[in-house]
Tab-separated table of C-alpha atoms and ligand atoms in Angstrom:
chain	number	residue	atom	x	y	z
A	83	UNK	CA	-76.844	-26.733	-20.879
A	84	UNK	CA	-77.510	-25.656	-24.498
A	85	UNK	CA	-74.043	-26.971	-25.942
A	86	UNK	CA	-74.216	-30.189	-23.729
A	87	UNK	CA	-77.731	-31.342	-24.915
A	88	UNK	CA	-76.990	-30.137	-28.681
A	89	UNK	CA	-74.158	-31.941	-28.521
A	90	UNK	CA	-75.685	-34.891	-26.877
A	91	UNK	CA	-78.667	-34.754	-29.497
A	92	UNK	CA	-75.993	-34.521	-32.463
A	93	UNK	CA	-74.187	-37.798	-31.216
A	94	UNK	CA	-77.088	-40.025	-30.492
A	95	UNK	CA	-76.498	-42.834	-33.196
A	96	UNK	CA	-79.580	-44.920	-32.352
A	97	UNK	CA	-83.216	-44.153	-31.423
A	98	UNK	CA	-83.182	-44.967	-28.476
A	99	UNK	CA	-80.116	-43.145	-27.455
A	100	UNK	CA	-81.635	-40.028	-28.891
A	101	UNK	CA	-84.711	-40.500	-26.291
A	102	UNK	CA	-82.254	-40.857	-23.055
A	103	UNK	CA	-81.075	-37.739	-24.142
A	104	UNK	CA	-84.714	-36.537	-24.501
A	105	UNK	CA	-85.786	-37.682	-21.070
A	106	UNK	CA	-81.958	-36.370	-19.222
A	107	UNK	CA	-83.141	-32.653	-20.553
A	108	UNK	CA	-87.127	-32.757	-20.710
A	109	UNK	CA	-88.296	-35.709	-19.246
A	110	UNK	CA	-90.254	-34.962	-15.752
A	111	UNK	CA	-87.115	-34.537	-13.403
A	112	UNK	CA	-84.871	-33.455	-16.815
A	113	UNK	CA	-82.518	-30.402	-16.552
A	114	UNK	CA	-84.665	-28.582	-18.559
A	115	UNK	CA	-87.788	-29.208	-17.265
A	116	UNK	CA	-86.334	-28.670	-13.210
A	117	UNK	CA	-85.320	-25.472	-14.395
A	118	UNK	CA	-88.272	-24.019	-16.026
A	119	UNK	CA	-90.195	-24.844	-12.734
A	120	UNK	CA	-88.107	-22.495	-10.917
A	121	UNK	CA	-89.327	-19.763	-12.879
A	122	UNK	CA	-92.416	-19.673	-10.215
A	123	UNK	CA	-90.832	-18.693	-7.340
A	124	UNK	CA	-88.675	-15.950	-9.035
A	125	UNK	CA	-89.789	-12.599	-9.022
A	126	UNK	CA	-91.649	-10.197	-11.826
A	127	UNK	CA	-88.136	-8.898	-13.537
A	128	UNK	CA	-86.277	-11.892	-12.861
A	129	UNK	CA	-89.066	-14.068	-14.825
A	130	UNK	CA	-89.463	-11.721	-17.378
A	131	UNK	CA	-85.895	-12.089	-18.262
A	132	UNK	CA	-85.787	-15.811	-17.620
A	133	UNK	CA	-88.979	-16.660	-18.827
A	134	UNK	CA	-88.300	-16.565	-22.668
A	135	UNK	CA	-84.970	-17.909	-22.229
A	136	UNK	CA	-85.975	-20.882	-20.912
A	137	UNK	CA	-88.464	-21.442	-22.718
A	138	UNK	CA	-86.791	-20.699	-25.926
A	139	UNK	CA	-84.111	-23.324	-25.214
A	140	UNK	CA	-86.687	-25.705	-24.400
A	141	UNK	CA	-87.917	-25.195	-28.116
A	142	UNK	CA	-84.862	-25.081	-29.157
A	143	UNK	CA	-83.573	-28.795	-27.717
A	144	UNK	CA	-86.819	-30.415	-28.759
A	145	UNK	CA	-86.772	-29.252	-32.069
A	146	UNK	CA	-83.202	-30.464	-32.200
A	147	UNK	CA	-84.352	-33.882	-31.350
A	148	UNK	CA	-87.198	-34.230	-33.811
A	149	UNK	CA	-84.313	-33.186	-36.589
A	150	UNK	CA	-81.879	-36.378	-35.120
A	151	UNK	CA	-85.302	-38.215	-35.041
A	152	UNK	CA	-85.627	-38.129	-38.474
A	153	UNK	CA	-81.801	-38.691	-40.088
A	154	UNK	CA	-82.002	-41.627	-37.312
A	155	UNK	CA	-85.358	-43.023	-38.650
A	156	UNK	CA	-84.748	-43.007	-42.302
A	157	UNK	CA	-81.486	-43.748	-41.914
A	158	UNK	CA	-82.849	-47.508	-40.482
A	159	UNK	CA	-85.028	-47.370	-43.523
A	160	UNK	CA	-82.449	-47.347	-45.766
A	161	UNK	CA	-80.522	-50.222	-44.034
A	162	UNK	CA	-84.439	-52.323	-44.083
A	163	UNK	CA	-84.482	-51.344	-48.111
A	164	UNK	CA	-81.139	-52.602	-48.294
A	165	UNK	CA	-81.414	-55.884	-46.683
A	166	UNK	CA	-84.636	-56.654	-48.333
A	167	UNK	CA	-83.687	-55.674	-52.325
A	168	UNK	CA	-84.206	-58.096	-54.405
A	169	UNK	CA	-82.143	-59.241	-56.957
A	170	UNK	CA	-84.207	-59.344	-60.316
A	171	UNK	CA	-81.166	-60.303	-62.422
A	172	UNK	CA	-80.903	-63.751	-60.823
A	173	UNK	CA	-82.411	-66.893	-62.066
A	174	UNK	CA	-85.562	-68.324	-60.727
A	175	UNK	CA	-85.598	-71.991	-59.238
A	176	UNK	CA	-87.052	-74.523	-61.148
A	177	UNK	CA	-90.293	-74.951	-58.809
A	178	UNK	CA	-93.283	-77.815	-59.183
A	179	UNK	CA	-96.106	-76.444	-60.736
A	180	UNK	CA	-98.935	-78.069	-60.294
A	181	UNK	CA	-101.738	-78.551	-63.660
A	182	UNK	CA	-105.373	-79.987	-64.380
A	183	UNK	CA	-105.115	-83.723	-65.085
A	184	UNK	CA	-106.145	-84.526	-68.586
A	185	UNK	CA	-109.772	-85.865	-67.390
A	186	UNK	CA	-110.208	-82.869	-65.563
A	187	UNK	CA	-109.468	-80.645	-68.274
A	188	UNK	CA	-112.209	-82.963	-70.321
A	189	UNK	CA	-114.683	-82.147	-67.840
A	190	UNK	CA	-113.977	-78.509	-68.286
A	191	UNK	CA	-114.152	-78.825	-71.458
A	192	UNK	CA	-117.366	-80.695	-71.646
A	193	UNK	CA	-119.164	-78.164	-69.590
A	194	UNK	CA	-118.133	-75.359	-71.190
A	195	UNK	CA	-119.172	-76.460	-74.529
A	196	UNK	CA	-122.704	-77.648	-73.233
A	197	UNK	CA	-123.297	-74.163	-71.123
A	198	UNK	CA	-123.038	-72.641	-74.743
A	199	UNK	CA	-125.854	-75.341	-75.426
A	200	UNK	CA	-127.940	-73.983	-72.205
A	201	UNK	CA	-127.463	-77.181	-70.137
A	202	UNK	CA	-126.807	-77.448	-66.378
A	203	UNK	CA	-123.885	-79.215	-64.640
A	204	UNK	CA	-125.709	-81.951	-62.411
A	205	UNK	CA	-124.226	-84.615	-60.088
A	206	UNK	CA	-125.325	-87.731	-58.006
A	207	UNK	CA	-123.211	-89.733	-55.226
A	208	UNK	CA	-120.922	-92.536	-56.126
A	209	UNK	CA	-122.313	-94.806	-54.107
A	210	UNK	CA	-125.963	-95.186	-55.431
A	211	UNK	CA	-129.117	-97.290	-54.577
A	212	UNK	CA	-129.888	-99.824	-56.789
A	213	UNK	CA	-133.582	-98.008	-57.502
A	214	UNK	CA	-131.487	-95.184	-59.461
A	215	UNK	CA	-128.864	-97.422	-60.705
A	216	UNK	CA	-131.036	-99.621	-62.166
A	217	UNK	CA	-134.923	-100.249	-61.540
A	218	UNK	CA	-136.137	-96.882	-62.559
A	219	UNK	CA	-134.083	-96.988	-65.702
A	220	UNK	CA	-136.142	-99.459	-66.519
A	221	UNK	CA	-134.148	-102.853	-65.413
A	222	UNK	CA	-136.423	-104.320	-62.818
A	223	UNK	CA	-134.514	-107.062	-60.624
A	224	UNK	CA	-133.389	-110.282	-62.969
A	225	UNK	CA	-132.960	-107.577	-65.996
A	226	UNK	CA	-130.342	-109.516	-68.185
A	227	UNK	CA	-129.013	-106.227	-68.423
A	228	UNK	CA	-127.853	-105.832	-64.591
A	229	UNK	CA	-125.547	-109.250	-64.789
A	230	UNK	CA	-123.707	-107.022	-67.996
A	231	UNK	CA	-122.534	-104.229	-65.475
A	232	UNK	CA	-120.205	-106.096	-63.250
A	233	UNK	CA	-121.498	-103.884	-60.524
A	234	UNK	CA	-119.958	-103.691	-56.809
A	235	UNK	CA	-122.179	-104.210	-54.270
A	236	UNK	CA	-122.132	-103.006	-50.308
A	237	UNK	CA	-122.965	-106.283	-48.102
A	238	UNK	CA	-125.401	-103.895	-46.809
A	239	UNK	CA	-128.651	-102.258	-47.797
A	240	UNK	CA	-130.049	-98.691	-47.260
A	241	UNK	CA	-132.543	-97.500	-44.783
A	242	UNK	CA	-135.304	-98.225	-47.314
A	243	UNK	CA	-134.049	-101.935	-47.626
A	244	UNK	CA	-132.979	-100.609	-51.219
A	245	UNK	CA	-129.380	-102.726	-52.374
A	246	UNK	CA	-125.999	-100.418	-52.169
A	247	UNK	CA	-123.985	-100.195	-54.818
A	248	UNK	CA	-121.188	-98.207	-56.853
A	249	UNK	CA	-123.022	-96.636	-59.605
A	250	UNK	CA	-121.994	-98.588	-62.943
A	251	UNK	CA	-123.255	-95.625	-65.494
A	252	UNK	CA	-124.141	-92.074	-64.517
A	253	UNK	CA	-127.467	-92.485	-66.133
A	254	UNK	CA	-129.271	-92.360	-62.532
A	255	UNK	CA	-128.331	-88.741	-62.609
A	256	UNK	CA	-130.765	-88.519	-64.898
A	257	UNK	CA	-133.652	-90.170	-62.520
A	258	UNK	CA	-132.182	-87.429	-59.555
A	259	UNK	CA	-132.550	-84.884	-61.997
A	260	UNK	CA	-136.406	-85.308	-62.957
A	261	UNK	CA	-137.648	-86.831	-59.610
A	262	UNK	CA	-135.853	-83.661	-58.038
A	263	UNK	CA	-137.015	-80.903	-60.643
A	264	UNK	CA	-139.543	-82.110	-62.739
A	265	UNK	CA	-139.556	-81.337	-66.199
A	266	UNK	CA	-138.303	-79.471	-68.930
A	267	UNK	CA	-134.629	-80.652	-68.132
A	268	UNK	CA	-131.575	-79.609	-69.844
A	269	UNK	CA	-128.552	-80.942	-68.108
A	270	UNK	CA	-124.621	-82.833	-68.335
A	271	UNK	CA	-123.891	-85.135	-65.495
A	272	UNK	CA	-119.980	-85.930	-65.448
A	273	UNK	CA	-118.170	-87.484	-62.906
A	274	UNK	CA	-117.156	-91.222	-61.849
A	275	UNK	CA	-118.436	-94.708	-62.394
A	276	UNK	CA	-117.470	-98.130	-61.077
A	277	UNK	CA	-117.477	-101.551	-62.760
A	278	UNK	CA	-115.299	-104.556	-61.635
A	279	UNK	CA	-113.400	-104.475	-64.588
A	280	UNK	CA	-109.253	-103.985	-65.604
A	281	UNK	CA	-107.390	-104.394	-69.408
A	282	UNK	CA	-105.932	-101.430	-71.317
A	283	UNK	CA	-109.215	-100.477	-72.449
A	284	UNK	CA	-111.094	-100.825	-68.703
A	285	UNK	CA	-110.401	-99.202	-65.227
A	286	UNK	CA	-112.656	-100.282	-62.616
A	287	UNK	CA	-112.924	-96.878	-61.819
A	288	UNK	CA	-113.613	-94.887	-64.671
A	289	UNK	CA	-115.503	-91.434	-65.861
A	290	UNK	CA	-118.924	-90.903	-67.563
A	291	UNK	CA	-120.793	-87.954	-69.014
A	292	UNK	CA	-124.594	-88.201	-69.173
A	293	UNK	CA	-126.831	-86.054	-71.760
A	294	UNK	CA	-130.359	-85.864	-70.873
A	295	UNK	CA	-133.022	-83.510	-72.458
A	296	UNK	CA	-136.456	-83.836	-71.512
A	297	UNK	CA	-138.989	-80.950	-73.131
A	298	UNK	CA	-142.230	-81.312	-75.467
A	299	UNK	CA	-141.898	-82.397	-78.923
A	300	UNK	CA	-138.340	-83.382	-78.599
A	301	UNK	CA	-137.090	-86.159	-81.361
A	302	UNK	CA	-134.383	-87.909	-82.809
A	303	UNK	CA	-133.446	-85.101	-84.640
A	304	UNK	CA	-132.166	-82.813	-81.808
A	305	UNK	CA	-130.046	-85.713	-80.333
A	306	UNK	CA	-128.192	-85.787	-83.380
A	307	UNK	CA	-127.817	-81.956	-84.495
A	308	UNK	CA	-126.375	-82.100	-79.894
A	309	UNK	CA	-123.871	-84.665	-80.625
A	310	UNK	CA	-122.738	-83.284	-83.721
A	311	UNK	CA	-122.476	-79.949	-82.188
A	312	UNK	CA	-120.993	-81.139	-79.365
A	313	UNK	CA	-118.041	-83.506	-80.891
A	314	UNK	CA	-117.257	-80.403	-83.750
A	315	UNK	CA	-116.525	-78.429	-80.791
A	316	UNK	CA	-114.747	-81.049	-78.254
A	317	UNK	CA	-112.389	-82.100	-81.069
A	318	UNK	CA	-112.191	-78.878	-82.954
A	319	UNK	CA	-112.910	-80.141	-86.499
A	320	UNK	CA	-115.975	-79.185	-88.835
A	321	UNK	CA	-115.246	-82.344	-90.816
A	322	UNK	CA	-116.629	-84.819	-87.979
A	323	UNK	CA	-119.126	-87.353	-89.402
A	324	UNK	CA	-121.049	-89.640	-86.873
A	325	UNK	CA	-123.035	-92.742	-87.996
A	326	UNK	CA	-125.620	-94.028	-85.818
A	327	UNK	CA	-125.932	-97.792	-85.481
A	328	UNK	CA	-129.269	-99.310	-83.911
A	329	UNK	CA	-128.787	-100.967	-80.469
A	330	UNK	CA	-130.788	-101.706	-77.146
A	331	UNK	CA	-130.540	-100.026	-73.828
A	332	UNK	CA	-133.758	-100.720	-71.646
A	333	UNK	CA	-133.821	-96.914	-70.536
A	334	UNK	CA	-133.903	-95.577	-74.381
A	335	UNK	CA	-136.228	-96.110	-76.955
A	336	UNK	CA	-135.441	-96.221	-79.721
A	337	UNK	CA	-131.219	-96.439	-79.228
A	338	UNK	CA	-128.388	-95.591	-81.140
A	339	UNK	CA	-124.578	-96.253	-80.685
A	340	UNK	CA	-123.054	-93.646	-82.039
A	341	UNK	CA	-119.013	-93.736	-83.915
A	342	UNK	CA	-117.009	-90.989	-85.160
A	343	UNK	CA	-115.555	-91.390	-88.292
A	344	UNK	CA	-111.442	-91.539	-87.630
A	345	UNK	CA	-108.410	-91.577	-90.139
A	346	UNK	CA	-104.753	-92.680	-89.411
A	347	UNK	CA	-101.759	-89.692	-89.459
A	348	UNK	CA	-98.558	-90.932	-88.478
A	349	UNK	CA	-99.788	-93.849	-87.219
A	350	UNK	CA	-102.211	-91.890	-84.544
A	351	UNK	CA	-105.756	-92.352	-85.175
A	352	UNK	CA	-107.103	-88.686	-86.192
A	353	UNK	CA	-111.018	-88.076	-85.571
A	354	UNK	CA	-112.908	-86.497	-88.986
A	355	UNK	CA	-114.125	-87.671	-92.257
A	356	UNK	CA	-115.841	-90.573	-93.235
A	357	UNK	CA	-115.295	-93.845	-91.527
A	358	UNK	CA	-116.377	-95.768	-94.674
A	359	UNK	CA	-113.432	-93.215	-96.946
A	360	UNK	CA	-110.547	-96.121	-98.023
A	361	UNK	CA	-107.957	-96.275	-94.922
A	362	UNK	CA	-110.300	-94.710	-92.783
A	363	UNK	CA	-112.288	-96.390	-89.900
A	364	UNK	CA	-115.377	-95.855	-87.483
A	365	UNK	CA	-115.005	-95.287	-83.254
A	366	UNK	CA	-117.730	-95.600	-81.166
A	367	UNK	CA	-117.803	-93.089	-78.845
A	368	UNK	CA	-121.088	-92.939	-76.924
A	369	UNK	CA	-124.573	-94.676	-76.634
A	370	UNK	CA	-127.516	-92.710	-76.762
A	371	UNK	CA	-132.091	-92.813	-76.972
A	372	UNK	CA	-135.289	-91.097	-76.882
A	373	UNK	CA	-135.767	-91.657	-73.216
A	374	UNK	CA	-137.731	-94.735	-72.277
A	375	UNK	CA	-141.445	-93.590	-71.437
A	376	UNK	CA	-141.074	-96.143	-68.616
A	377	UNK	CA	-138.182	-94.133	-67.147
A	378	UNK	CA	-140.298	-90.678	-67.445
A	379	UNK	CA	-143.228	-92.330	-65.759
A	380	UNK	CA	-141.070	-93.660	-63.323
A	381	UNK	CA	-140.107	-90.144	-62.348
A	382	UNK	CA	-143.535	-89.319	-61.771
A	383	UNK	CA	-143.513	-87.102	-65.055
A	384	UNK	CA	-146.619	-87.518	-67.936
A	385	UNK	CA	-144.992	-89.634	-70.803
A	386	UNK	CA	-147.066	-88.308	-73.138
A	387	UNK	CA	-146.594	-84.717	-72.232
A	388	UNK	CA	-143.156	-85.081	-72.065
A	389	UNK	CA	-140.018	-86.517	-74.139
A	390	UNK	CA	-136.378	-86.265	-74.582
A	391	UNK	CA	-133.164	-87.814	-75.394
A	392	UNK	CA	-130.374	-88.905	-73.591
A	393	UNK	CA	-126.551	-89.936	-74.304
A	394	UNK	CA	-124.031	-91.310	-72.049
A	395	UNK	CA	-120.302	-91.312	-72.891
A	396	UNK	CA	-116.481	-92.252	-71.779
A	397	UNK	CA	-114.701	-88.696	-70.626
A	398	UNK	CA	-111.119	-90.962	-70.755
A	399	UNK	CA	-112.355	-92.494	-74.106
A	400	UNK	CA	-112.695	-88.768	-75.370
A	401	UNK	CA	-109.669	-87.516	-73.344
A	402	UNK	CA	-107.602	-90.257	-75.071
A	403	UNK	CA	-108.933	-89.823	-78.304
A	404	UNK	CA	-108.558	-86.063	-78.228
A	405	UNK	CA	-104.660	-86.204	-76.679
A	406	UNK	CA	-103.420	-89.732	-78.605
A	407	UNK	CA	-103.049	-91.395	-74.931
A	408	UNK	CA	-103.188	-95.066	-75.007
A	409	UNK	CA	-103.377	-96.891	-71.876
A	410	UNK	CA	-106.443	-95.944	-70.012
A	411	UNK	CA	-104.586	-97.703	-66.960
A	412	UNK	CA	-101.666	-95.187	-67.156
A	413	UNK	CA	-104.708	-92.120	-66.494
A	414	UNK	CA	-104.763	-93.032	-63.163
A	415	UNK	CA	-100.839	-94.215	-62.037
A	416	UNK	CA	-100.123	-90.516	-60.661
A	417	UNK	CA	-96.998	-90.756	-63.210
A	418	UNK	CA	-95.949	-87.268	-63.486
A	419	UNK	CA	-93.458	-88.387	-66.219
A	420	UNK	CA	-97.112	-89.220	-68.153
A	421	UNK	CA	-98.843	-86.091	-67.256
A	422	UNK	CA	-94.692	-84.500	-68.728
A	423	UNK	CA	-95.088	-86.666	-71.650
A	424	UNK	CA	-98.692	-85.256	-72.821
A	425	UNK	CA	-97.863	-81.941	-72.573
A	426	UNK	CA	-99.891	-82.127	-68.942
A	427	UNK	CA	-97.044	-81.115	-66.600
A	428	UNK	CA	-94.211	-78.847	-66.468
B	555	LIG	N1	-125.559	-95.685	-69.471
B	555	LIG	C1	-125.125	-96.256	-70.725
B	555	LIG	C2	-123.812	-96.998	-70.489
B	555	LIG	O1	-123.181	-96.820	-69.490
B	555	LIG	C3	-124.922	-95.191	-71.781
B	555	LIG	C4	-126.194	-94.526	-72.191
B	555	LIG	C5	-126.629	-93.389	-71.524
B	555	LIG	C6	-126.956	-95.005	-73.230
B	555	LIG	C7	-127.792	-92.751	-71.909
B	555	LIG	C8	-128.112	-94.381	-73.622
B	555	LIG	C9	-128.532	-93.261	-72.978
B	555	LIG	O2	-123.402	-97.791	-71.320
């Protein structure tokens, strides 16, 4: 029995070969086993002989089988490692990488540089109420100034009878910002904006950032040193000059338009230095206020407790400006050879 199973055990060349010859020698009815129950009915000096002998080859044939076990078993592992090595010398497929569109990576920007500052991100919807959009910023129905936006409008109005619209500026961010949580407010509100408007200059979908700052004793003064700060960081020059021209928005009070002083290199406009330096030239880039008091009180906030400023500008104005893109229509044509050309896409 001894040769025969060692024999048996030695030739097994799979695992489960190995455990028929397991179970034919010490499975339940295995030669083995059959024989080491008739070591009950023999007698004292037969079993003592027979005893140890048995059981000794039982040993024996199961240790012999947890040897084959093994060399079996890592013998498979080797074959797995084999088929699954990877060949590091061979060249990688070109593969589509995916990247942050260049408004996107404005946005980023933007909030980055204005956490440093200590403002909030804040958002409204899209599709606005024409109390947000408009009346609380201080253009009451038949405002000259709501026939300027060239604003979609829903056929249908809100539960509050109020008229549906896309917002046309992301200034009523501002109004959801202090009706929601109060004052002193320190926040950037970028996202999208809608005007019924197309040339190479105008989408009629298009992307805003709002500035609004509402705290005691706040003046002109800290609009300025904000926009400075922020347009020496977005376009990573210390030689950026702003001028601020007088102008009228009914939600700021006093107003300013603000440019950015731009020369020509190769052709490309290049923001820093002095607009008003020979071959040089001025950009406007954002319009901006000491918040309306009619705005703050509209918001249910104490005008003359409270004051701020607020600035509103064109992310794919700054996003051009920044990356010498040219066609604001061309931002949103999902051109990947655009996204290639910019240095956007792999
Ligand atoms: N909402 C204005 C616009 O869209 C920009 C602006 C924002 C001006 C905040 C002043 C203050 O033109």
């Amino acid at each position: 029995i001894r040769t025969d199973a060692l024999a048996r055990i030695a030739s097994a060349a799979s695992a489960e070969a190995l455990d028929r010859v397991r179970v034919a020698f010490l499975g339940k009815q295995g030669e083995i086993s059959l024989l080491l129950k008739t070591l009950g009915r023999m007698d004292a000096a037969e079993r003592q002989r027979a005893g140890p002998l048995l059981n000794g080859l039982r040993t024996e044939v199961a240790d012999a089988i947890a040897a084959r076990k093994e060399v079996i078993d890592s013998a498979a592992m080797d074959r797995q490692l084999a088929n699954e090595a990877i060949d590091l010398s061979l060249p990688v497929l070109p593969e589509a990488v995916g990247c942050v569109h260049p408004v996107s990576q404005v946005m980023d920007e933007l909030a980055e540089i204005f956490a440093d500052l200590g403002f909030l991100v804040a958002s409204g919807p899209e599709i606005e109420d024409d109390w947000h959009n408009f009346t609380a910023l201080n253009m009451p129905e038949s405002h000259p100034a709501r026939a300027m936006h060239d604003t979609f409008y829903f056929p249908d109005q809100d539960a509050q009878g109020r008229d549906m619209l896309l917002r046309t500026h992301t200034s009523p961010v501002q109004i959801r910002a202090m009706v929601a949580d109060g004052a002193p407010v320190r926040i950037i509100a970028p996202g999208r904006t809608y005007r019924s408007d197309s040339d190479a200059t105008h989408t009629p979908m298009f992307h805003q950032v709002e500035g609004l700052v509402i705290d005691r004793d706040i003046h002109m003064g800290h609009l300025k040193w904000t926009l400075e700060t922020f347009l020496k960081a977005f376009f990573e020059r210390d030689d950026i000059v702003l001028r601020l021209r007088p102008s009228y928005f009914p939600f700021t009070e006093p107003s300013a338009e603000v440019d950015v002083g731009f020369s020509f290199q190769n052709g490309r406009r290049v923001i820093g230095g002095s607009g008003d330096t020979a071959g040089h030239g001025w950009l406007e880039v954002l319009g901006s206020g000491m918040v309306n008091r009619r705005v703050i009180d509209a918001c249910d906030l104490d005008p003359d407790e409270w004051q701020g400023f607020a600035f509103g500008c064109g992310i794919d104005r700054l996003a051009m400006l920044k990356y010498g893109m040219s066609d604001l229509r061309s931002f949103f044509d999902g051109d990947l050879r655009w996204l290639r050309h910019y240095g956007f896409a792999a």
